[in-house]
Coordinates of C-alpha atoms in Angstrom, one line a residue:
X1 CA -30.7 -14.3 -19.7
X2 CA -34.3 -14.0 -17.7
X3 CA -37.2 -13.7 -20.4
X4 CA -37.7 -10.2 -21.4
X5 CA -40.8 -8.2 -20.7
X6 CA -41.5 -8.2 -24.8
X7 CA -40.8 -12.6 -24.7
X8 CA -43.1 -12.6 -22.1
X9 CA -45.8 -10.8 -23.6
X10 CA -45.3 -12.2 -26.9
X11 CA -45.2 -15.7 -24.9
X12 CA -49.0 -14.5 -23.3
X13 CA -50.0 -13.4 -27.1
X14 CA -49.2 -16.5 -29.2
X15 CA -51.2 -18.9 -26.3
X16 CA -54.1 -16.8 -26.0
X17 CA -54.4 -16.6 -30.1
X18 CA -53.7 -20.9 -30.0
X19 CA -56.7 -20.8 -28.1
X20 CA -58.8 -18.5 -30.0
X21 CA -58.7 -16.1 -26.4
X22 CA -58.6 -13.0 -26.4
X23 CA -57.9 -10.4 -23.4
X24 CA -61.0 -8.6 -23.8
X25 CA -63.0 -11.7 -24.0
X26 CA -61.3 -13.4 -20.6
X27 CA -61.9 -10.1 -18.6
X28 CA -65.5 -9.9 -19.3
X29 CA -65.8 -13.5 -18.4
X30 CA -63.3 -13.1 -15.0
X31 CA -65.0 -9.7 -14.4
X32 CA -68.6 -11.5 -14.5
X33 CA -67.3 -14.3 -12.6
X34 CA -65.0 -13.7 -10.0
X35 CA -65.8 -9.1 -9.9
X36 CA -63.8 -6.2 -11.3
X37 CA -59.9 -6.2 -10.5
X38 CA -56.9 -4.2 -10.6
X39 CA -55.2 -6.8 -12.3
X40 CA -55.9 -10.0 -14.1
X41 CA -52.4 -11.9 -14.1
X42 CA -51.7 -14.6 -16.8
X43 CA -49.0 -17.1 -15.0
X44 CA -47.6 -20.5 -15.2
X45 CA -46.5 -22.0 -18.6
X46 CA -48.2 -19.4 -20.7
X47 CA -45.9 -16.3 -19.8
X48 CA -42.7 -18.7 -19.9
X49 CA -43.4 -19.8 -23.1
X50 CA -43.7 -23.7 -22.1
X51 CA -47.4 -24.2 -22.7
X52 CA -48.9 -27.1 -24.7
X53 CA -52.2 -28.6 -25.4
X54 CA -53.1 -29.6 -22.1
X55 CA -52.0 -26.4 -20.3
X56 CA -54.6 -24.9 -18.0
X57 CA -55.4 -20.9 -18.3
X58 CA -54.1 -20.1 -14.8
X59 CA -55.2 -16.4 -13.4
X60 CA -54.2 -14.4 -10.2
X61 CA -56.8 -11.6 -9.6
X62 CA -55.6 -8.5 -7.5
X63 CA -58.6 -6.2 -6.2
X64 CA -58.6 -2.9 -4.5
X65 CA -60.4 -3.8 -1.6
X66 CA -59.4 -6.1 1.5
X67 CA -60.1 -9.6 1.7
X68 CA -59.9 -11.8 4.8
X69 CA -60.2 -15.8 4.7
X70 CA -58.9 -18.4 3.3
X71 CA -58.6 -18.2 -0.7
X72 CA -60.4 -21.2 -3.3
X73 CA -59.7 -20.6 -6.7
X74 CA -62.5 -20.3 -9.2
X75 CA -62.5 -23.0 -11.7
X76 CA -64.1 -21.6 -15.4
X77 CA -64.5 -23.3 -18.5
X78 CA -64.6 -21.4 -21.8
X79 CA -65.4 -23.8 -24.5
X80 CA -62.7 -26.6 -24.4
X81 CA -60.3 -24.3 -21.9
X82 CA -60.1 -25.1 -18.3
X83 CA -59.7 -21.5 -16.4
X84 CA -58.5 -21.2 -12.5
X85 CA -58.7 -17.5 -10.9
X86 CA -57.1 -16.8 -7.2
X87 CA -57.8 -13.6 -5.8
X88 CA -55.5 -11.4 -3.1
X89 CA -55.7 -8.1 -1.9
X90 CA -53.3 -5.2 -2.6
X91 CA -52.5 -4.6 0.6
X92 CA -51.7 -8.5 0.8
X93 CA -49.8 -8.3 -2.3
X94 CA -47.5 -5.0 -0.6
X95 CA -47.4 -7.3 2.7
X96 CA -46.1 -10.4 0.9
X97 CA -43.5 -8.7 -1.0
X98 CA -41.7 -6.3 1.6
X99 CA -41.4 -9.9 2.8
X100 CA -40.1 -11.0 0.0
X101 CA -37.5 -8.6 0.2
X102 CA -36.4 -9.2 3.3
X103 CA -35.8 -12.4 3.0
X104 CA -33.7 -11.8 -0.3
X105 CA -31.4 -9.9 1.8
X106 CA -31.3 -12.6 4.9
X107 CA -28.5 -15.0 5.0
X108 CA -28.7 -18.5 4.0
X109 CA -30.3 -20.0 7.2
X110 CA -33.2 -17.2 6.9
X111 CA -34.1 -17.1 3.8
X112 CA -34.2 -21.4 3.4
X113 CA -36.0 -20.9 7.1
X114 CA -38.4 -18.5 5.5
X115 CA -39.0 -20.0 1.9
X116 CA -40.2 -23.0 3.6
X117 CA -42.1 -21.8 6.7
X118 CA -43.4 -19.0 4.2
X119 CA -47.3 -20.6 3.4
X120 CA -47.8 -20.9 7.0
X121 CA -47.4 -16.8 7.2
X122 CA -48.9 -15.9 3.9
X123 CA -52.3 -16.5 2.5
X124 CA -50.7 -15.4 -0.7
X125 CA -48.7 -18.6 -1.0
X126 CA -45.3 -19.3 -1.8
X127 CA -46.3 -20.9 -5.6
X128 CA -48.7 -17.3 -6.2
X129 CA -46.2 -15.2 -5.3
X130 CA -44.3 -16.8 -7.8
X131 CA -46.5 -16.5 -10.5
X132 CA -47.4 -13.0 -9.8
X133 CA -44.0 -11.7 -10.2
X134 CA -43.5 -13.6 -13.1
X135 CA -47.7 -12.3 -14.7
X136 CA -48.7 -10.9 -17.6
X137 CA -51.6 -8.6 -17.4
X138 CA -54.6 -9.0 -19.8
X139 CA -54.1 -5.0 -19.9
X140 CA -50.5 -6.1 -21.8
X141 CA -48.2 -4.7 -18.5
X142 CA -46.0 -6.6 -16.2
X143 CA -47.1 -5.1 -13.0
X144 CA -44.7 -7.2 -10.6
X145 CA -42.2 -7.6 -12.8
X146 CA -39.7 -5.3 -11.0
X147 CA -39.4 -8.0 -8.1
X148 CA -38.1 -11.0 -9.8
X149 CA -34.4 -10.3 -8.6
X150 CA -35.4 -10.5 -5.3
X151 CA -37.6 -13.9 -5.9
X152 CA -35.0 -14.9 -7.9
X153 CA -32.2 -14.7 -5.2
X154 CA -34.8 -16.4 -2.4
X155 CA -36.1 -19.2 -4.8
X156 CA -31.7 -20.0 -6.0
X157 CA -31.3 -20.7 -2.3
X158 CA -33.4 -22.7 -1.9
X159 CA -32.8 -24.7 -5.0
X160 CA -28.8 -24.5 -3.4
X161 CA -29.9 -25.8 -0.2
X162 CA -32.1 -28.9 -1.5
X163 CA -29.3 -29.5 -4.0
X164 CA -26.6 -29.5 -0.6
X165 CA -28.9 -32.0 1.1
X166 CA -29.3 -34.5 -2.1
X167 CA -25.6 -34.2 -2.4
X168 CA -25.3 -35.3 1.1
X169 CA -28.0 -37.9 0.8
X170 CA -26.3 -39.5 -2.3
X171 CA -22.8 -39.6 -0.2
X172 CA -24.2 -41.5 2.4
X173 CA -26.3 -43.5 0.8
X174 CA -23.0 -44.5 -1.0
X175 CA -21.3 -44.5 1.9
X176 CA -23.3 -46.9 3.3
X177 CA -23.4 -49.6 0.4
X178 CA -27.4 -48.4 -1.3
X179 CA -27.2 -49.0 -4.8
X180 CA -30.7 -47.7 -6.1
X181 CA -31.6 -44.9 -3.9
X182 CA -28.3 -42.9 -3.9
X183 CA -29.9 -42.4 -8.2
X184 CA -32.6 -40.9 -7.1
X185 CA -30.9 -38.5 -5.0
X186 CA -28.2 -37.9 -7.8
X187 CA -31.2 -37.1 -10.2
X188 CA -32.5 -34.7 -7.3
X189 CA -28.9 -33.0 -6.9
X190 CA -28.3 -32.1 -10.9
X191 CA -32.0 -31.1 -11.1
X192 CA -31.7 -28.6 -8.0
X193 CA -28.9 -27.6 -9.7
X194 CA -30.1 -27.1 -12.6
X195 CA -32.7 -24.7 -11.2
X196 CA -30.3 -22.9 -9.2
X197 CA -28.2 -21.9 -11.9
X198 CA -31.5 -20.9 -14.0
X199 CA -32.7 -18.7 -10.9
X200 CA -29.6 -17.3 -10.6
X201 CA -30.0 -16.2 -14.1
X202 CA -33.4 -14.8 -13.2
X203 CA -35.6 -17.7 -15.1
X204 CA -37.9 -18.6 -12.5
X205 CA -40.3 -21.2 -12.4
X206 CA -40.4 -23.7 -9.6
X207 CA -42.6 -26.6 -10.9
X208 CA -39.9 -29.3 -11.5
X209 CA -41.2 -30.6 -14.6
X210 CA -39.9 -27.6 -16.5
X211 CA -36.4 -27.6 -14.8
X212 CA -34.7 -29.4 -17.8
X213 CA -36.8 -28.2 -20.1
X214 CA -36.1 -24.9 -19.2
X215 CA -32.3 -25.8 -19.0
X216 CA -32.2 -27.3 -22.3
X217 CA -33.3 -23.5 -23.6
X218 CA -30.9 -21.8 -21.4
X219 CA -27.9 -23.5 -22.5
X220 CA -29.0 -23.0 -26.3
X221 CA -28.7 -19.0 -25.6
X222 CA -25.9 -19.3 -23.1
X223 CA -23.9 -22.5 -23.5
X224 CA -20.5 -20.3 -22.3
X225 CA -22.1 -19.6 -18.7
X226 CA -19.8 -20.4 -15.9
X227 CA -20.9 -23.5 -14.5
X228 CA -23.3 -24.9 -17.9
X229 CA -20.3 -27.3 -18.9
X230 CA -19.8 -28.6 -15.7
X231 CA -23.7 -29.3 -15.0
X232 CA -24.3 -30.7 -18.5
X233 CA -21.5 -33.0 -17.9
X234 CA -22.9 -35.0 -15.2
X235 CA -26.0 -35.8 -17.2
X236 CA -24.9 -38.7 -19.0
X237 CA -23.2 -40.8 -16.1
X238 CA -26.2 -39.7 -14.2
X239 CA -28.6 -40.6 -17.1
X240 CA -26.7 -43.9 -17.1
X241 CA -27.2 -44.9 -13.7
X242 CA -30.9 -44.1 -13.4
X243 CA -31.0 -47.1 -16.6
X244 CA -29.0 -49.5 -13.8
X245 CA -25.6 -48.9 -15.4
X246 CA -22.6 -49.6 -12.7
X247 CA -21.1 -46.2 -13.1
X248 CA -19.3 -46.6 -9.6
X249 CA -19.8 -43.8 -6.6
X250 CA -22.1 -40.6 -8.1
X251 CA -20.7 -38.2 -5.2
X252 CA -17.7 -37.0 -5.6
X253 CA -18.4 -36.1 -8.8
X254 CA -21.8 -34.0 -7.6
X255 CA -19.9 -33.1 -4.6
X256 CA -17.0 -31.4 -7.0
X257 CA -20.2 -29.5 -9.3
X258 CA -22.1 -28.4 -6.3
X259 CA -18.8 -26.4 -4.9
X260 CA -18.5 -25.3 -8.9
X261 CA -22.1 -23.9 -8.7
X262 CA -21.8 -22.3 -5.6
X263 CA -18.8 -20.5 -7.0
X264 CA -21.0 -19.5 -9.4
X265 CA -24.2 -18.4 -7.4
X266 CA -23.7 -19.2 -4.0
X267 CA -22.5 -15.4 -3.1
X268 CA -19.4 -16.4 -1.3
X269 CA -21.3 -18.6 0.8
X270 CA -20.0 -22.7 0.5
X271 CA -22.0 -25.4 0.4
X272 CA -21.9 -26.4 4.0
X273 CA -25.1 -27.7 6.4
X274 CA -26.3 -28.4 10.3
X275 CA -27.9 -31.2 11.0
X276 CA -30.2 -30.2 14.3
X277 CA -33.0 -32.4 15.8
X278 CA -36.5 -32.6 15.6
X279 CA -38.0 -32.5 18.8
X280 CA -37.3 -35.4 21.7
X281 CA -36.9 -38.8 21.0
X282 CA -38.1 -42.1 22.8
X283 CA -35.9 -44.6 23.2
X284 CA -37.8 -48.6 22.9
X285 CA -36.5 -51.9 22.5
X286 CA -37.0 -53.5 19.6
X287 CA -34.5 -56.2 18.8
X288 CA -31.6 -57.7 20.5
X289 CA -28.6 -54.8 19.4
X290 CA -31.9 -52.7 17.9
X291 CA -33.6 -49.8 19.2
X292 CA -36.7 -48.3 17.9
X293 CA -36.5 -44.2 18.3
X294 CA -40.2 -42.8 18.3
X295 CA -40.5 -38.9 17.7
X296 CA -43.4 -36.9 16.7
X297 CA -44.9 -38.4 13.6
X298 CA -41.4 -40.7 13.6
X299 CA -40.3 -44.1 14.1
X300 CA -37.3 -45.5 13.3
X301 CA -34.0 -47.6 14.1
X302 CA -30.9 -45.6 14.9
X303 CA -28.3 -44.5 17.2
X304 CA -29.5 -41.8 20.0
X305 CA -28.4 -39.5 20.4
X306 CA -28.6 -38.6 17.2
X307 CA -25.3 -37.2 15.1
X308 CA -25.7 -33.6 14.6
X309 CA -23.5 -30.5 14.0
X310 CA -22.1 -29.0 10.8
X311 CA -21.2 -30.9 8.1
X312 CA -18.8 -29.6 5.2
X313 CA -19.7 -30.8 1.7
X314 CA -16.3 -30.6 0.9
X315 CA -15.1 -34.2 0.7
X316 CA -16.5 -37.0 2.1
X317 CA -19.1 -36.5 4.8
X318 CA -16.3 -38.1 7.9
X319 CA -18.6 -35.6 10.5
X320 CA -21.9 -37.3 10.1
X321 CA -21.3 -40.4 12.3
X322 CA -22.6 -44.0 11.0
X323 CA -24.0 -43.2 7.3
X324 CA -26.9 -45.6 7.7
X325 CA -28.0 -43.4 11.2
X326 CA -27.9 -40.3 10.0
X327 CA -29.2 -41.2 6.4
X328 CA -32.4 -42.7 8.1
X329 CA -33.1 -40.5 10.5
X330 CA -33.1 -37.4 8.2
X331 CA -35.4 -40.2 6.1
X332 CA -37.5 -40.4 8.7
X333 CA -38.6 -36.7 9.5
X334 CA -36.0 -36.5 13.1
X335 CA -33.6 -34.1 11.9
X336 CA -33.6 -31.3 10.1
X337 CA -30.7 -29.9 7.9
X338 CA -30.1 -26.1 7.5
X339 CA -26.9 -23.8 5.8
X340 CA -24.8 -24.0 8.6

């Protein structure tokens, strides 16, 4: 179901001949430009196969020797083609994937913790790693390739845990009487669902563009997956809604395929989250019967304190207080939502 070492390579082969590249050719030029490497790493659309005319020739570099700083990449052209290289060290390559590793194997509340705190710990960021595992080198091997079921498994929690909170976003949005912005969270849910089922499948590749793309290849090959029927039903009456149809409420339908999916890929965990405060509020008048909340980087009208605690995505969400309150303040940046 993941692209196959021989796809990806014969993904990497067909772009570099569209562009009349060739691997010898780019490693003189990187070699002369940016020094001689370990590894020169083809990523991004290239290796998945989803290049097109305007797709940039993106490069991770890996040398020997230690670096220390932050990293720029190196922008080349070559004729009409716009080239980027990023260099790391090994030993920040080892360092970033034992990481990796470990956070595959946390629980939930870890490994969303440490997917999104992970840039502010790694030079070799989150979006690098990424395409590092997934590179092809100019040499023809696939160096990193042996870690994709561990960034696979970090990168499908995620994708479960956004799709939980747009699933709870759309319920109280609904809930509390929004007629356009519950679409956009709907849209958000079956997209993060999408990807979760693709990551679970090992076909990783974050940038949201691809997602349906990528889905609309899956299913082709694997149309009889658990799950694929009950994703690909949603898309019309959410299709329809985005065009301002009246399809009535969008959540208990998404709630329903986001308990399906976590059957599927969810490990025995259910789709459940804590809602937990961002620092201390202020409390200041603003209207008669209206209070203005300021936080850290937040203002806002709502109720204080604010609702928190676990909320099951089970039915609807009857343990998060006022819809409105706790729709705006998660809006606003003053509460944070986490797997339970």
């Amino acid at each position: 179901m993941a692209l196959t070492p021989e796809t990806r390579l014969s993904n990497a082969d067909a772009f570099l001949a569209s562009r009349a590249l060739t691997p010898e050719g780019l490693e003189r030029l990187l070699s002369g430009r940016t020094g001689a490497a370990r590894h020169f790493l083809l990523t991004s659309s290239p290796v998945h196969g989803l290049a097109n005319a305007t797709s940039d020739v993106d490069f991770i570099r890996v040398q020997s020797e230690p670096m220390t700083g932050a990293r720029m990449a190196t922008q080349l052209f070559e004729g009409a083609d716009h080239l980027e290289s990023v260099s790391f060290a090994e030993d920040e390559v080892h360092a970033a994937l034992a990481d990796l590793r470990t956070l595959a194997d946390a629980d939930p509340r870890q490994a969303v913790l440490g997917y999104r705190g992970w840039d502010k710990q790694h030079e070799l960021r989150r979006k690098y790693l990424e395409r590092m595992v997934n590179g092809v080198a100019l040499d023809r091997t696939l160096p990193y390739l042996d870690h994709l079921p561990e960034l696979a498994r970090l990168w499908k929690r995620s994708s479960l845990h956004t799709a939980t909170e747009q699933v709870l976003f759309l319920s109280l949005a609904e809930a509390a009487g929004e007629r356009r912005g519950r679409v956009g969270y709907a849209v958000n849910a079956l997209l993060y669902l999408m990807d979760a089922m693709l990551s679970h499948h090992l076909d990783v590749y974050s940038n949201r563009k691809w997602f349906l793309l990528r889905w609309t290849r899956f299913r082709k090959g694997h149309g009889d997956a658990p799950g694929v029927a009950a994703v690909d039903a949603l898309r019309a009456p959410v299709s329809e809604a985005l065009a301002g149809k009246d399809t009535g409420p969008l959540a208990p339908a998404l709630t329903a395929l986001l308990t399906e999916v976590h059957a599927v890929a969810g490990e025995g965990h259910p789709p459940t989250l804590t809602v937990e405060p961002v620092g201390d509020l202020v409390r200041r008048r603003f209207l008669p019967g209206a209070d203005l909340l300021l936080g850290a980087g937040t203002a806002f009208l709502g109720p204080d304190p604010l609702p928190t605690g676990a909320i099951p995505l089970t039915g609807p969400p009857d343990g998060a207080g006022d819809p409105a309150d706790l729709l705006r303040a998660a809006r606003a940046g003053a509460v944070t939502l986490l797997p339970a």
